[in-house]
Amino acid sequence: MTNNNRLISPLMFYILFYIYFTLGPVLAYYLGFGIYSGIKETYIADAVTVFCIALLGLFVSKIVQSRPSKILVGESSRSKWHVQLVLIALSLVLGLAYLNLMMKIGGASKKSDILDKIGALHYIVMYIAPLLVCIRLSIKRSFTKYDAVIFMAFTWYCLLIGERDFVLIIIPCILTYSLYRKISLTKLGLLLLVCSILFTALSLLRANLEGDSVLEALKAILSQGSNLMIVTNVLRWIEVGYFDFYYGVTYVDSVLSLVQLKQFETIGRLTIWFTEMYGANVRPGAFGFSIEAEAFMNFGYIGVFAFFFCVGSLFRVFWLRAIAGDSLALFISVYASYIAIYAIRGDFNMMLKGIVYGVLAWFFFYSITYGRFIIRKISWER
C-alpha cells in the first residue's frame, strides 16, 4: 500500500460518518437552525459528551498495532463454471424480490406507506444487494458489469422509496480499490464530497425551502440522522427514573434474536421500544435508534467508550489482515463498513445480524467458488 492509502481504512470512513450523523445536528442547533421537536434541548450538552466519548473510543482504538506475518485464508483454485450458476441463481432471487416489491408498492408514494406495504422485503433487499457486491469484491477484487447492474437496481429502488443508503456501497469499492491502486487524497476528498451531496440530495428535494434557500439547504444537510433526538430522550428517561441501566440486557437480546430465540428476549428491538416509550403515533421503529444510546443505557459513559473502542479495534485488526491478503478479512472489512455505518442510526441487533449473516453467506459463496479452503497458521507481531 502507498503512503496516501494508509489513511484509507474502514475506521476512517466510520469516524467521518459518525461525526456527520451525531455532531451535524448539534452544529445546526448552535447555528440557530430549527431542530426536531423531539430533541430535549436541556440534554444536548450531555449528548455531546456521549458523542465525544464514543469518538474518543474510536481514536484510542487506533493504538492497536498488529501486523500479520502470514495469510490466514488463501485461494485454492481458479473460479469454475458452477460459480456462474450461483451468480445466476442469486440474481434471480434478487430479481424476484425486486419484482415482488414493485407489485406491492403499487401507487404508494410516501416512504412510510411503502414500508407498510412491503414489510420485511425492504430489509432483505437493503442487505442482499450490498452483500452480493461485497462478497464479489472480496473474492474477485474488482467491480464488474454484474456488480454495476446490482448497484443500479439497488440505487433505483432506494431513490424510489427515498432511502439514501445506496451511496454507502461506494465505500467498499473505495476500500477494495485502495488495496491495489494509489488514491490521491485530493481525489478521495472530492469523491467524499460528491457522496455527501448525493446522500443529502433526497432530503433537499423533500425539504420545503422557504425564505433563504441556502440556509435551508445547509440546515437540511446538517440535520441528517436522529441520533441527537434519541440520545437526549434516553438521557432524560434515565435521569427521571423511567428505567435504570440495563447492564448488557439489550446485547443479550441481540444474541438471542440472532439465533432465533426471540421468545426469551427482555426488551426486543430498540427501534420499536423507543417508539413505544416516546408515545408517538407513528409506524413502529420510525425514528430508528442510536448505537451510542444503546451503549449508554447499558453501562453509562464507560459502556460508550468500551463499545466504540471494541468497534474501532475490530475494524483495525481485520483491515490489517485484509492488507495481508486474507479474503475473509477483506469481506468483513468492506461489508462491516457498510453495515456499521448503516447501524449508527440503529442498534447492535442490526449490526450483529448483518455482519454474522454476511459472514455465513461469504463462507457459502467462497466454498462454491473454490471448493475448499487453505487454512494457514498466522502469527502476530505487535
Short mmCIF file of C-alpha atoms in Angstrom, two decimals, residues 93-103 125 129 150 152-157:
data_model
loop_
_atom_site.label_atom_id
_atom_site.label_comp_id
_atom_site.label_asym_id
_atom_site.label_seq_id
_atom_site.Cartn_x
_atom_site.Cartn_y
_atom_site.Cartn_z
CA VAL A 93 -33.64 -14.38 -6.23
CA LEU A 94 -32.82 -10.69 -6.10
CA GLY A 95 -34.78 -10.07 -9.31
CA LEU A 96 -37.87 -11.83 -7.94
CA ALA A 97 -37.56 -9.79 -4.74
CA TYR A 98 -37.50 -6.56 -6.78
CA LEU A 99 -40.50 -7.70 -8.83
CA ASN A 100 -42.43 -8.55 -5.67
CA LEU A 101 -41.54 -5.15 -4.24
CA MET A 102 -42.84 -3.32 -7.28
CA MET A 103 -46.12 -5.24 -7.20
CA VAL A 125 -33.13 -6.02 -0.36
CA ALA A 129 -27.68 -6.22 -2.73
CA ILE A 150 -26.85 -4.79 -8.87
CA MET A 152 -28.00 0.41 -10.34
CA ALA A 153 -31.02 -1.71 -9.37
CA PHE A 154 -30.33 -1.06 -5.70
CA THR A 155 -29.92 2.67 -6.36
CA TRP A 156 -33.16 2.82 -8.31
CA TYR A 157 -35.04 1.11 -5.51
#
